[in-house]
Structures are given as structure tokens and as C-alpha cells.
Amino acid sequence: MTRDDGPPTAGSRNAAPYTLLAEGYDTVMEHVDYEAWADYVYALLMEHHGAVRSILELGCGTGSLALALQAYGPFAYRGTDGSEAMVKVAQRKARAAKIPVTFTPADFRDLPPLPPVDAVLLLYDGLNYVLEPSEIATLFEQVYRALKPGGLFVFDQSTPLNSLNHPDGFDDAGRTEAFEYLRTSRYDPATHLHTTLFRLGVDGQTFSETHVQRAYELAEIEYLVAHSPLVRVAAYDGFSLDPADASAERIHWVLQKGQAGASAEK
């Protein structure tokens, strides 16, 4: 499969996002340094809580961050993802590494009742897959219920600048053990929708997965946080401890249930 094979969906069958992609996802995303991301997340948890023992990760994917974070634990750690295929890969990785993490399928926009935890995580653009602000408001309410008093919600958002400033990363092609792939992305500044098409060659057949994210401005999430039951603790620029502003491409948020264990921003 090459870049000259035609339109991303020409002659292909459609598949739901993160179904066929799951088996080769780790190879497609091998450029992501999950250990460094785990270092940063752990630093945020220690800075603003200090006694995290239990973690619920939403949108956990194939479990790479969860397994990396357990090096700082062990934590009572549960990872959930809306894709059963991704969860199966995560479960397989945890068994192979003999790392105690529970992975279960669950859409983070409709979480089942779970025991309250010290921290909830939603990272690597997970929030951007929520396309309506009203659904983010509902998510904040669900996270509030999932946290113990004083517990933290750490999540990130990709802003429009992250798409506008990096068009060189929109297209990619390669091969994994499970499939060949061609990835093409387009960003619409009018709608703030970033659409990625994966064309996957599997056993002589071609399938297409369409992934859609919405890039949110800092002010949009600020408004939703201010009207949520969670308390704003911090919004950091990228992987730093510098306050985020309108020039940020990626923002890491720390919210809290109640005031215990952290000081809210003024």
C-alpha cells in the first residue's frame, strides 16, 4: 500500500474506530514516549495529591501509559476503553509483563458504577474525541462521582494550534505485524474538527477507519470547568509546570473533588 493507492476509502470496507487498528496500534504510535508521559503524570499526582493509591484511567487504549505508571506504584489501577479490541491488547500486554492492572471495556461517556478512586486520568487527546461541550460537562459530573473526596482528575486537551502548527504530521504510511496502513488527516479551522482516515491492508483486503476529534480552545474548557462540580487546580502548558495560555498547543489540566490536598487556582 502506498500514498498513490487512491482516495482513503476507495475500494475499502469501513470498520469502527480502533477495531482493526488495535493489533498494530503500538507500532503506529511508537513515536510516543509513554515513559516520559508517565513521569510527568506521576509528578502532577505527587504535586497536587501526594498519596495516590488508586487510579482509574479512561480511554486507556492498549494500556501503555498504565503499564508505565505502575513502575511508580503499585497502584490499584483500572483502565477502561470504549474499544474492546484495544482492551484485549492491553490485557495481553499486562499478562505478558506480569503487571497487575485491570482492563475492562467501557465508554468514558457512560461509565458504569465503580469504586471511588484517588485519581482519574484521561490523556493523549481522549477529551478531544468528545465532540460536544455538553458531553464534556456530563463527563466532568461522572468523574466527580468516580473520585474520592480530594481526588484528582488529570486530563489533557489538544488545541486548534496543535493541528494548525503541525501539518507535516498529518500523513503517514507504514507496516505493522497486523497490517499495512496509510494515514491521512485533515483539519477544518471552521469546525475545529480534525479527521484522520486510516486505510488498512489486512490479509489482502482493505479497510478504512475514520477517527474524528474536536480541537478545543483553552477558553472553552475553562468555561466548562468553571461550571462543573470539580475545582480547578491547574492548567499547564504542554509537559511543563508553566500556566497555559491561548498560545498553548497541548494543555494538561488538574481538577479536584473538593479542596483537600490541593490549593485551587485563584
JSON list of C-alpha atoms in Angstrom, two decimals, residues 33-47 69 238-241:
[
{"chain": "A", "resi": 33, "resn": "ASP", "atom": "CA", "xyz": [7.29, 8.27, 24.76]},
{"chain": "A", "resi": 34, "resn": "TYR", "atom": "CA", "xyz": [4.86, 6.77, 27.27]},
{"chain": "A", "resi": 35, "resn": "GLU", "atom": "CA", "xyz": [7.56, 6.51, 29.95]},
{"chain": "A", "resi": 36, "resn": "ALA", "atom": "CA", "xyz": [8.16, 10.26, 29.79]},
{"chain": "A", "resi": 37, "resn": "TRP", "atom": "CA", "xyz": [4.40, 10.89, 29.85]},
{"chain": "A", "resi": 38, "resn": "ALA", "atom": "CA", "xyz": [4.12, 8.63, 32.91]},
{"chain": "A", "resi": 39, "resn": "ASP", "atom": "CA", "xyz": [6.93, 10.61, 34.59]},
{"chain": "A", "resi": 40, "resn": "TYR", "atom": "CA", "xyz": [5.02, 13.83, 34.02]},
{"chain": "A", "resi": 41, "resn": "VAL", "atom": "CA", "xyz": [1.64, 12.49, 35.17]},
{"chain": "A", "resi": 42, "resn": "TYR", "atom": "CA", "xyz": [3.18, 11.00, 38.29]},
{"chain": "A", "resi": 43, "resn": "ALA", "atom": "CA", "xyz": [4.82, 14.34, 39.07]},
{"chain": "A", "resi": 44, "resn": "LEU", "atom": "CA", "xyz": [1.42, 16.06, 38.81]},
{"chain": "A", "resi": 45, "resn": "LEU", "atom": "CA", "xyz": [-0.19, 13.50, 41.09]},
{"chain": "A", "resi": 46, "resn": "MET", "atom": "CA", "xyz": [2.53, 13.91, 43.70]},
{"chain": "A", "resi": 47, "resn": "GLU", "atom": "CA", "xyz": [2.49, 17.71, 43.42]},
{"chain": "A", "resi": 69, "resn": "LEU", "atom": "CA", "xyz": [2.80, 4.28, 35.57]},
{"chain": "A", "resi": 238, "resn": "GLY", "atom": "CA", "xyz": [2.43, 21.16, 27.39]},
{"chain": "A", "resi": 239, "resn": "PHE", "atom": "CA", "xyz": [4.52, 18.97, 29.67]},
{"chain": "A", "resi": 240, "resn": "SER", "atom": "CA", "xyz": [5.67, 21.84, 31.86]},
{"chain": "A", "resi": 241, "resn": "LEU", "atom": "CA", "xyz": [4.55, 23.43, 35.11]}
]
